[in-house]
Tab-separated table of C-alpha atoms in Angstrom:
chain	number	residue	atom	x	y	z
A	1	MET	CA	47.029	29.026	2.632
A	2	SER	CA	50.587	30.368	2.399
A	3	VAL	CA	52.758	28.583	-0.161
A	4	PRO	CA	56.276	29.258	-1.460
A	5	PRO	CA	56.712	30.786	-4.935
A	6	LEU	CA	56.663	28.270	-7.757
A	7	ARG	CA	60.049	27.067	-8.955
A	8	ARG	CA	60.675	27.084	-12.700
A	9	ALA	CA	61.792	23.446	-12.630
A	10	LEU	CA	58.483	22.461	-11.070
A	11	CYS	CA	56.544	24.463	-13.661
A	12	LEU	CA	58.501	22.799	-16.457
A	13	ALA	CA	58.011	19.303	-15.058
A	14	TYR	CA	54.312	19.866	-14.514
A	15	GLY	CA	53.886	21.416	-17.934
A	16	ALA	CA	55.681	18.535	-19.662
A	17	GLY	CA	52.729	16.264	-18.963
A	18	SER	CA	50.688	18.399	-21.309
A	19	ILE	CA	52.786	17.276	-24.260
A	20	GLY	CA	51.162	13.870	-23.914
A	21	ALA	CA	47.777	15.423	-23.218
A	22	GLY	CA	48.144	17.635	-26.287
A	23	ILE	CA	49.032	14.698	-28.507
A	24	PHE	CA	46.126	12.535	-27.402
A	25	SER	CA	43.649	15.419	-27.422
A	26	THR	CA	44.688	16.374	-30.946
A	27	ILE	CA	45.185	13.168	-32.896
A	28	PRO	CA	41.698	11.633	-32.540
A	29	GLY	CA	40.070	15.011	-33.151
A	30	LEU	CA	42.230	15.716	-36.185
A	31	LEU	CA	42.640	12.319	-37.829
A	32	LEU	CA	40.223	9.729	-36.446
A	33	LEU	CA	37.175	10.755	-38.489
A	34	PHE	CA	39.326	11.050	-41.618
A	35	TYR	CA	40.963	7.673	-40.837
A	36	LEU	CA	37.536	6.050	-40.562
A	37	THR	CA	36.058	7.522	-43.742
A	38	ASP	CA	39.154	7.705	-45.981
A	39	THR	CA	41.119	4.608	-44.916
A	40	LEU	CA	38.618	2.155	-43.408
A	41	ALA	CA	35.647	3.124	-45.655
A	42	VAL	CA	33.298	3.596	-42.695
A	43	PRO	CA	30.294	5.771	-43.726
A	44	ALA	CA	30.507	9.327	-42.389
A	45	GLY	CA	27.377	9.082	-40.218
A	46	LEU	CA	28.565	5.860	-38.572
A	47	ALA	CA	32.129	7.159	-38.214
A	48	GLY	CA	30.865	10.115	-36.197
A	49	LEU	CA	29.361	7.720	-33.645
A	50	ALA	CA	32.774	6.095	-33.115
A	51	ILE	CA	33.960	9.469	-31.842
A	52	LEU	CA	30.826	10.603	-30.053
A	53	ILE	CA	30.080	7.462	-27.987
A	54	PRO	CA	33.489	7.335	-26.205
A	55	LYS	CA	33.014	10.975	-25.234
A	56	LEU	CA	29.616	10.135	-23.780
A	57	TRP	CA	31.467	7.467	-21.792
A	58	ASP	CA	33.702	10.280	-20.514
A	59	ILE	CA	30.633	12.002	-19.105
A	60	VAL	CA	30.328	9.006	-16.760
A	61	THR	CA	34.008	8.452	-15.953
A	62	ASP	CA	35.259	12.038	-15.561
A	63	PRO	CA	33.173	12.880	-12.470
A	64	ILE	CA	33.924	9.487	-10.932
A	65	VAL	CA	37.684	9.963	-11.328
A	66	GLY	CA	37.477	13.572	-10.142
A	67	ALA	CA	35.608	12.680	-6.947
A	68	TRP	CA	37.838	9.630	-6.438
A	69	SER	CA	40.979	11.775	-6.573
A	70	ASP	CA	39.399	14.282	-4.172
A	71	ARG	CA	38.984	11.498	-1.578
A	72	THR	CA	42.310	9.734	-2.146
A	73	ARG	CA	44.931	9.623	0.606
A	74	SER	CA	48.362	8.212	-0.257
A	75	ARG	CA	52.034	8.891	0.312
A	76	TRP	CA	52.050	10.359	-3.223
A	77	GLY	CA	49.184	12.734	-2.433
A	78	ARG	CA	45.693	12.847	-3.892
A	79	ARG	CA	46.463	13.300	-7.583
A	80	ARG	CA	49.812	11.765	-8.511
A	81	PRO	CA	48.811	8.068	-8.292
A	82	PHE	CA	46.318	8.755	-11.069
A	83	LEU	CA	48.998	10.410	-13.185
A	84	LEU	CA	51.067	7.223	-13.032
A	85	ALA	CA	48.116	4.970	-13.895
A	86	GLY	CA	47.156	7.078	-16.888
A	87	ALA	CA	50.740	7.308	-18.134
A	88	LEU	CA	51.044	3.505	-18.208
A	89	LEU	CA	47.583	2.606	-19.543
A	90	LEU	CA	47.041	5.194	-22.272
A	91	PRO	CA	49.886	4.340	-24.712
A	92	PRO	CA	48.819	0.743	-25.549
A	93	CYS	CA	45.208	1.871	-25.992
A	94	PHE	CA	46.378	4.705	-28.234
A	95	MET	CA	48.317	2.259	-30.407
A	96	ALA	CA	45.298	-0.049	-30.746
A	97	LEU	CA	43.118	2.866	-31.837
A	98	PHE	CA	44.924	3.170	-35.168
A	99	MET	CA	45.500	-0.530	-35.760
A	100	ALA	CA	41.963	-1.451	-36.797
A	101	PRO	CA	41.493	-4.382	-39.207
A	102	VAL	CA	40.889	-3.304	-42.803
A	103	GLY	CA	38.142	-4.991	-44.803
A	104	ASP	CA	34.696	-4.995	-43.273
A	105	PRO	CA	33.769	-1.373	-42.347
A	106	VAL	CA	31.459	-2.578	-39.568
A	107	VAL	CA	34.263	-4.571	-37.912
A	108	SER	CA	36.560	-1.569	-38.292
A	109	PHE	CA	33.930	0.659	-36.701
A	110	PHE	CA	33.519	-1.523	-33.612
A	111	TRP	CA	37.305	-1.959	-33.215
A	112	VAL	CA	37.823	1.819	-33.207
A	113	LEU	CA	34.829	2.364	-30.937
A	114	LEU	CA	36.072	-0.050	-28.262
A	115	ALA	CA	39.709	1.079	-28.511
A	116	PHE	CA	38.672	4.713	-28.214
A	117	CYS	CA	36.528	3.986	-25.140
A	118	ALA	CA	39.515	2.282	-23.482
A	119	ALA	CA	41.909	5.087	-24.442
A	120	ALA	CA	39.457	7.752	-23.252
A	121	GLY	CA	39.146	6.039	-19.870
A	122	ALA	CA	42.917	5.806	-19.481
A	123	PHE	CA	43.315	9.459	-20.463
A	124	THR	CA	40.719	10.504	-17.884
A	125	LEU	CA	42.789	8.846	-15.143
A	126	PHE	CA	45.634	11.198	-16.024
A	127	GLN	CA	43.920	14.342	-17.226
A	128	VAL	CA	41.315	15.118	-14.562
A	129	PRO	CA	43.647	14.863	-11.509
A	130	TYR	CA	46.465	16.534	-13.474
A	131	ALA	CA	44.359	19.564	-14.340
A	132	THR	CA	43.239	20.039	-10.716
A	133	MET	CA	46.799	20.457	-9.474
A	134	PRO	CA	47.252	24.218	-10.208
A	135	ALA	CA	44.490	25.007	-7.696
A	136	GLU	CA	46.612	23.268	-5.037
A	137	MET	CA	50.133	24.195	-6.149
A	138	THR	CA	49.694	27.952	-5.626
A	139	ALA	CA	47.064	30.349	-4.302
A	140	ASP	CA	48.511	33.402	-6.064
A	141	TYR	CA	46.230	34.875	-8.756
A	142	HIS	CA	49.011	35.687	-11.241
A	143	GLU	CA	51.119	32.611	-10.435
A	144	ARG	CA	48.188	30.443	-11.433
A	145	THR	CA	48.027	32.197	-14.792
A	146	THR	CA	51.764	31.645	-15.176
A	147	LEU	CA	51.470	27.955	-14.252
A	148	VAL	CA	48.592	27.448	-16.659
A	149	ALA	CA	50.571	29.309	-19.335
A	150	TYR	CA	53.417	26.787	-18.875
A	151	ARG	CA	50.911	23.995	-19.178
A	152	MET	CA	49.312	25.460	-22.278
A	153	ALA	CA	52.683	26.160	-23.867
A	154	PHE	CA	53.501	22.467	-23.492
A	155	VAL	CA	50.003	21.550	-24.712
A	156	THR	CA	50.840	23.590	-27.779
A	157	VAL	CA	54.062	21.620	-28.230
A	158	GLY	CA	52.046	18.399	-27.970
A	159	VAL	CA	49.417	19.678	-30.376
A	160	LEU	CA	52.142	20.745	-32.791
A	161	ALA	CA	53.969	17.424	-32.425
A	162	GLY	CA	50.758	15.548	-33.012
A	163	GLY	CA	49.234	17.658	-35.747
A	164	ALA	CA	52.410	18.405	-37.694
A	165	LEU	CA	54.336	15.187	-37.100
A	166	ALA	CA	51.461	12.729	-37.484
A	167	PRO	CA	50.836	13.313	-41.221
A	168	GLU	CA	54.567	12.980	-41.915
A	169	LEU	CA	54.800	9.753	-39.898
A	170	ILE	CA	51.817	8.351	-41.798
A	171	GLU	CA	53.477	9.263	-45.087
A	172	MET	CA	56.814	7.768	-43.993
A	173	GLY	CA	55.012	4.555	-43.057
A	174	GLY	CA	53.657	4.207	-46.569
A	175	GLY	CA	50.265	5.754	-45.948
A	176	GLY	CA	47.069	3.808	-45.398
A	177	ALA	CA	46.653	1.442	-42.458
A	178	ALA	CA	50.396	0.759	-42.093
A	179	GLY	CA	51.181	4.467	-41.974
A	180	TYR	CA	48.587	5.123	-39.275
A	181	ALA	CA	49.943	2.227	-37.196
A	182	GLN	CA	53.495	3.605	-37.355
A	183	MET	CA	52.257	7.053	-36.369
A	184	ALA	CA	50.372	5.653	-33.380
A	185	ILE	CA	53.387	3.738	-32.032
A	186	VAL	CA	55.746	6.709	-32.200
A	187	LEU	CA	53.333	9.218	-30.672
A	188	ALA	CA	52.183	6.784	-27.974
A	189	LEU	CA	55.779	6.411	-26.752
A	190	ILE	CA	56.266	10.197	-26.695
A	191	THR	CA	53.022	10.499	-24.730
A	192	MET	CA	54.227	7.996	-22.123
A	193	VAL	CA	57.531	9.804	-21.578
A	194	ALA	CA	55.807	13.179	-21.203
A	195	MET	CA	53.252	11.937	-18.697
A	196	LEU	CA	55.846	10.097	-16.607
A	197	THR	CA	57.896	13.314	-16.500
A	198	ALA	CA	54.916	15.077	-14.912
A	199	PHE	CA	54.470	12.275	-12.390
A	200	PHE	CA	58.101	12.178	-11.241
A	201	GLY	CA	58.711	15.928	-11.569
A	202	THR	CA	55.823	17.023	-9.316
A	203	ARG	CA	56.714	14.973	-6.251
A	204	GLY	CA	57.761	18.211	-4.492
A	205	ALA	CA	54.603	20.146	-5.425
A	206	VAL	CA	52.308	21.533	-2.725
A	207	GLN	CA	49.225	19.353	-2.316
A	208	THR	CA	46.157	19.779	-0.140
A	209	GLU	CA	44.676	17.058	2.009
A	210	ALA	CA	41.289	15.501	1.329
A	211	VAL	CA	38.406	17.071	3.287
A	212	ALA	CA	35.542	14.721	4.074
A	213	SER	CA	32.153	15.587	2.585
A	214	SER	CA	28.774	14.305	3.698
A	215	LEU	CA	27.458	14.778	0.144
A	216	GLY	CA	27.500	11.972	-2.403
A	217	LEU	CA	28.923	12.414	-5.894
A	218	ARG	CA	25.566	13.226	-7.489
A	219	ALA	CA	24.827	15.880	-4.853
A	220	GLN	CA	28.295	17.418	-5.243
A	221	LEU	CA	27.832	17.603	-9.019
A	222	GLY	CA	24.488	19.290	-8.470
A	223	VAL	CA	26.026	21.861	-6.129
A	224	ALA	CA	28.795	22.622	-8.632
A	225	LEU	CA	26.357	23.047	-11.514
A	226	ALA	CA	24.131	25.262	-9.381
A	227	TYR	CA	27.035	27.708	-8.976
A	228	LEU	CA	26.106	30.290	-11.663
A	229	PRO	CA	29.584	31.727	-12.433
A	230	PHE	CA	30.939	28.201	-12.941
A	231	ARG	CA	27.980	27.135	-15.071
A	232	ARG	CA	28.249	30.241	-17.236
A	233	LEU	CA	31.994	29.846	-17.765
A	234	LEU	CA	31.620	26.120	-18.438
A	235	THR	CA	28.928	26.723	-21.063
A	236	ALA	CA	31.049	29.306	-22.871
A	237	TYR	CA	34.058	27.006	-22.833
A	238	ALA	CA	32.028	24.016	-24.053
A	239	LEU	CA	30.733	26.032	-27.020
A	240	GLN	CA	34.308	26.993	-27.875
A	241	CYS	CA	35.347	23.343	-27.668
A	242	VAL	CA	32.639	22.442	-30.170
A	243	ALA	CA	34.083	25.145	-32.425
A	244	LEU	CA	37.634	23.823	-31.978
A	245	GLY	CA	36.391	20.267	-32.525
A	246	THR	CA	34.824	21.196	-35.851
A	247	VAL	CA	38.044	22.859	-37.006
A	248	LEU	CA	40.198	19.869	-36.072
A	249	ALA	CA	37.882	17.292	-37.619
A	250	ALA	CA	37.285	19.295	-40.792
A	251	VAL	CA	40.863	20.416	-41.538
A	252	PRO	CA	42.036	17.189	-43.271
A	253	TYR	CA	39.002	17.371	-45.581
A	254	PHE	CA	39.561	21.120	-46.053
A	255	VAL	CA	43.167	20.551	-47.120
A	256	ARG	CA	42.369	17.707	-49.519
A	257	TYR	CA	39.094	18.849	-51.048
A	258	THR	CA	38.985	22.662	-50.651
A	259	LEU	CA	42.653	23.611	-50.965
A	260	GLN	CA	43.451	20.537	-53.124
A	261	ALA	CA	46.764	20.034	-51.289
A	262	GLY	CA	48.520	16.935	-49.953
A	263	SER	CA	49.717	15.907	-46.493
A	264	GLY	CA	52.333	18.656	-46.596
A	265	GLY	CA	49.500	21.171	-46.697
A	266	LEU	CA	47.973	19.678	-43.562
A	267	THR	CA	51.310	19.905	-41.768
A	268	LEU	CA	51.805	23.511	-42.882
A	269	LEU	CA	48.383	24.648	-41.722
A	270	PHE	CA	48.785	22.917	-38.398
A	271	VAL	CA	52.112	24.648	-37.820
A	272	CYS	CA	50.467	27.946	-38.756
A	273	LEU	CA	47.693	27.305	-36.225
A	274	VAL	CA	49.857	26.232	-33.309
A	275	ALA	CA	53.182	28.067	-33.722
A	276	PRO	CA	51.653	31.535	-33.108
A	277	ALA	CA	50.177	30.157	-29.899
A	278	ILE	CA	53.676	29.537	-28.542
A	279	VAL	CA	54.791	33.059	-29.454
A	280	THR	CA	51.683	34.858	-28.197
A	281	MET	CA	51.283	32.995	-24.902
A	282	PRO	CA	53.435	35.562	-23.009
A	283	VAL	CA	51.504	38.357	-24.731
A	284	TRP	CA	48.191	36.946	-23.560
A	285	THR	CA	49.621	36.650	-20.039
A	286	ALA	CA	50.636	40.324	-20.160
A	287	VAL	CA	47.194	41.351	-21.432
A	288	SER	CA	45.636	39.418	-18.563
A	289	ARG	CA	47.792	41.191	-15.989
A	290	ARG	CA	46.849	44.580	-17.394
A	291	HIS	CA	43.171	44.141	-18.217
A	292	GLY	CA	42.098	40.986	-16.373
A	293	LYS	CA	41.468	37.447	-17.532
A	294	ARG	CA	37.868	37.997	-18.601
A	295	VAL	CA	38.671	40.850	-20.987
A	296	ALA	CA	41.564	38.918	-22.504
A	297	TYR	CA	39.389	35.831	-22.852
A	298	ILE	CA	36.682	37.787	-24.706
A	299	ALA	CA	39.285	39.251	-27.059
A	300	ALA	CA	40.593	35.762	-27.854
A	301	ALA	CA	37.084	34.469	-28.626
A	302	VAL	CA	36.372	37.395	-30.967
A	303	ILE	CA	39.666	36.928	-32.839
A	304	PHE	CA	38.975	33.217	-33.233
A	305	ALA	CA	35.421	33.793	-34.537
A	306	VAL	CA	36.450	36.453	-37.059
A	307	MET	CA	39.391	34.487	-38.453
A	308	ALA	CA	37.426	31.228	-38.647
A	309	ALA	CA	34.770	33.010	-40.715
A	310	SER	CA	37.501	34.379	-42.998
A	311	LEU	CA	38.304	30.824	-44.134
A	312	MET	CA	35.133	30.940	-46.239
A	313	LEU	CA	37.263	32.993	-48.654
A	314	ALA	CA	39.955	30.289	-48.921
A	315	GLY	CA	40.391	28.083	-51.971
A	316	PRO	CA	43.001	26.476	-54.234
A	317	GLY	CA	46.083	28.624	-54.662
A	318	PRO	CA	49.207	29.631	-52.740
A	319	LEU	CA	49.072	27.991	-49.324
A	320	TRP	CA	50.830	30.911	-47.648
A	321	ARG	CA	47.658	33.007	-47.960
A	322	VAL	CA	45.604	30.491	-46.040
A	323	GLY	CA	48.569	30.068	-43.701
A	324	VAL	CA	48.337	33.739	-42.716
A	325	GLN	CA	44.621	33.380	-41.985
A	326	VAL	CA	45.213	30.259	-39.910
A	327	GLY	CA	48.116	31.953	-38.119
A	328	LEU	CA	45.835	34.774	-36.982
A	329	LEU	CA	43.268	32.148	-35.993
A	330	GLY	CA	46.036	30.598	-33.885
A	331	ILE	CA	46.362	33.804	-31.849
A	332	GLY	CA	42.750	33.450	-30.767
A	333	PHE	CA	43.229	29.714	-30.268
A	334	ALA	CA	46.060	30.407	-27.804
A	335	GLY	CA	43.851	32.632	-25.656
A	336	LEU	CA	41.041	30.080	-25.673
A	337	GLN	CA	43.499	27.545	-24.265
A	338	VAL	CA	44.937	29.724	-21.477
A	339	PHE	CA	42.158	31.745	-19.912
A	340	PRO	CA	39.460	29.162	-19.177
A	341	PHE	CA	41.933	27.089	-17.179
A	342	ALA	CA	43.402	30.180	-15.516
A	343	MET	CA	39.929	31.319	-14.399
A	344	LEU	CA	38.736	27.936	-13.140
A	345	PRO	CA	40.907	27.829	-9.955
A	346	GLU	CA	39.404	31.132	-8.757
A	347	LEU	CA	35.933	29.623	-8.958
A	348	ILE	CA	37.143	26.541	-7.079
A	349	ASP	CA	38.582	28.762	-4.342
A	350	ALA	CA	35.322	30.698	-4.064
A	351	ASP	CA	33.436	27.416	-3.611
A	352	ALA	CA	35.964	26.275	-0.976
A	353	HIS	CA	35.605	29.570	0.883
A	354	ALA	CA	31.819	29.203	0.916
A	355	THR	CA	31.629	25.487	1.806
A	356	GLY	CA	34.917	24.633	3.548
A	357	LEU	CA	35.418	21.726	1.096
A	358	ARG	CA	38.152	21.152	-1.465
A	359	ARG	CA	36.332	19.777	-4.501
A	360	GLU	CA	38.852	20.496	-7.233
A	361	GLY	CA	38.310	17.067	-8.749
A	362	VAL	CA	34.527	17.439	-9.010
A	363	PHE	CA	34.727	20.873	-10.631
A	364	THR	CA	37.542	19.834	-12.975
A	365	ALA	CA	35.727	16.645	-13.954
A	366	LEU	CA	32.641	18.634	-14.947
A	367	TRP	CA	34.941	20.975	-16.836
A	368	PHE	CA	36.344	18.103	-18.868
A	369	VAL	CA	32.880	16.734	-19.514
A	370	GLY	CA	32.225	20.066	-21.233
A	371	GLU	CA	35.578	19.994	-23.035
A	372	LYS	CA	35.489	16.407	-24.243
A	373	GLY	CA	31.797	16.566	-25.022
A	374	GLY	CA	32.425	19.749	-26.983
A	375	PHE	CA	35.233	18.270	-29.055
A	376	ALA	CA	33.190	15.128	-29.704
A	377	ALA	CA	30.165	17.206	-30.682
A	378	GLY	CA	32.385	19.154	-33.074
A	379	ALA	CA	33.570	15.988	-34.817
A	380	TRP	CA	30.015	14.622	-34.835
A	381	LEU	CA	28.775	17.903	-36.318
A	382	VAL	CA	31.337	17.612	-39.123
A	383	SER	CA	30.328	14.007	-39.812
A	384	GLY	CA	26.686	15.081	-39.884
A	385	ILE	CA	27.397	17.917	-42.326
A	386	LEU	CA	29.369	15.550	-44.562
A	387	ALA	CA	26.637	12.908	-44.467
A	388	ALA	CA	23.902	15.484	-45.162
A	389	THR	CA	25.782	16.923	-48.149
A	390	GLY	CA	26.496	13.539	-49.745
A	391	PHE	CA	30.169	12.984	-48.923
A	392	ILE	CA	31.461	9.699	-50.409
A	393	GLU	CA	33.657	7.537	-48.114
A	394	ARG	CA	36.554	5.509	-49.530
A	395	ARG	CA	39.260	2.978	-48.689
A	396	ALA	CA	42.927	3.949	-48.840
A	397	GLY	CA	44.036	4.158	-52.488
A	398	GLU	CA	40.540	4.498	-53.971
A	399	LEU	CA	39.714	7.529	-56.109
A	400	VAL	CA	36.318	9.199	-55.747
A	401	VAL	CA	34.838	12.438	-57.057
A	402	GLN	CA	32.957	14.336	-54.374
A	403	PRO	CA	29.698	16.087	-55.324
A	404	GLU	CA	29.597	19.893	-55.233
A	405	ALA	CA	27.305	19.813	-52.210
A	406	ALA	CA	29.866	17.784	-50.228
A	407	LEU	CA	32.617	20.253	-51.150
A	408	LEU	CA	30.433	23.090	-49.855
A	409	GLY	CA	29.785	21.065	-46.710
A	410	VAL	CA	33.521	20.743	-46.073
A	411	HIS	CA	33.918	24.511	-46.399
A	412	LEU	CA	31.001	25.289	-44.077
A	413	ALA	CA	32.240	22.817	-41.460
A	414	THR	CA	35.720	24.345	-41.471
A	415	ALA	CA	34.801	28.026	-41.414
A	416	LEU	CA	31.215	29.061	-40.742
A	417	ALA	CA	30.263	26.502	-38.080
A	418	PRO	CA	33.204	27.223	-35.715
A	419	ALA	CA	32.851	30.984	-36.238
A	420	LEU	CA	29.195	30.933	-35.177
A	421	LEU	CA	29.862	28.733	-32.150
A	422	ALA	CA	32.688	30.943	-30.892
A	423	ALA	CA	30.561	34.051	-31.410
A	424	ILE	CA	27.707	32.562	-29.368
A	425	SER	CA	30.089	32.099	-26.409
A	426	VAL	CA	30.961	35.815	-26.205
A	427	PRO	CA	27.726	37.060	-24.533
A	428	LEU	CA	28.222	34.479	-21.782
A	429	LEU	CA	31.713	35.818	-21.114
A	430	LEU	CA	30.446	39.402	-21.108
A	431	ARG	CA	28.099	38.453	-18.231
A	432	HIS	CA	30.764	36.555	-16.274
A	433	ARG	CA	32.185	38.150	-13.133
A	434	GLU	CA	35.448	36.950	-11.598
A	435	PRO	CA	35.419	36.125	-7.846
A	436	ASP	CA	37.065	38.478	-5.367
A	437	ARG	CA	40.829	37.923	-5.615
A	438	LYS	CA	41.246	38.625	-1.889
A	439	LEU	CA	39.200	35.661	-0.714
A	440	PRO	CA	41.347	33.460	1.537
A	441	THR	CA	42.060	29.974	0.284
A	442	LEU	CA	41.523	26.919	2.474
A	443	SER	CA	43.963	24.120	3.071
C-alpha cells in the first residue's frame, strides 16, 4: 500500500492523545494502591484486588473492542468513533475513582472497584483502536518508529504530568480524600482535552477498510496467539509491564518508608524517571536505525534491570543520589515504551500478508491484555509482598510504625522484583526475529 509521508502536524495531533493515555495509565498504577491503604484504610491484600479485578475485566473487553473496531465501517473510519467515545466517557469515571466515601473500608473498596471497572472499560474504547492506527497510517518501517516515538514522547508528557503533578495537586487540595478528589478533577479534564485533540486531529490520517473474516473472535484470537513471533514478543512485553507495575505501585511506599521523604520526594523521583525518557527518545530512535529495533529493545531491558536492582542500595539521605539512579532507570524505561509498539506493526503486516486480513484490532487488543494484565499483576504483587511482610494500613492523618519486615518488603518490591522480571524477558527477546521488512502491505 503506497501512502504519502507523514506530516508533522498529524504526528503531533495523533501523539497528543497519549497525554491522556499516559495520565490514566500512570495514576491508578502509582497512587491507587497507596490511596486505598493510606487514605481509605483498606487492608493491603484486599486493596490489591481492587486493582487486579478491573484488569481481569480488561481481558474480556479489550479483544471485543479490538475486533469491533476491525469490523466497523463509518464516515469517520474504523477507529476514530471509538476515540470520541472514550474521550467523553473516561473523565467522569476517572473523577469517581478518587472520590470514594471515607469511613467503612469495605464500602470504600467496592466503590473503587466499580469505578475502576467503569474507567477501565471507557479507556479501552479509546486505547485499543488508538494504538492500532500506526499500522494503518504508514507502511514505512522507519516512519512507524518515528510515529510511535511521537506517541511515546507524549505518553511521557502524560506520565510526567500525572506522576509529578498529582502529588502536588493532592497537597494543594489539603491532602487526604479532598486532595485526591481535586487531583482527579484536574487530571480528568486534561485527559479529555488530549484525547479529543487526537480525535479531531487525525481526521486526515490514512485508514484501511475493514476486510470481512469468516472466523469468529475466539478463532481469530487463537490464530494470533498461535503466531510464535507475536506470542514471544507479547510475553516479553507482559513481563516488563509487571516490572513497571511493581515500580509504579511501590514508589510511594519507597519514598515514604525507605527514603523517609515527603510528597516532594515522590515528585522529584518521578521527574527523574520520566524526564530522561523525553531526552533519550531520539537517541533510541537513532540506535534502532543503526542496529535494529530488537537490539535496541534488548539494551533497554538490560539497562532497566540493572538500574532497578541498584535501588537496593538506596536509603535515607540526599535525594539527588537516588535521583541519579532513577534517571538512569528512566533511560531503560524509555526504550521499553518505544520498541514494543514499534515492532508490533511489522508482525501485524506479516499476518496480513499471510492471511489477506487486516486484524490490527485483534492483535492490539491481545497486546493490551498483556500490558494491562502486567501492570495489574505488578500492583497485586506489591500488595501481596506488603501483606506477607506485615504492612499496617492506615487512614489519612493516622500515625503508624511499620515493622522491619514490612520496610524490607517495600525495598524488595521497588528494586529486586522489577529487576528480576525485566531480566527474565531478555532471553525471549534474544530469540525473537523481526519479519522481512520487504513484505508488501495489504490495503
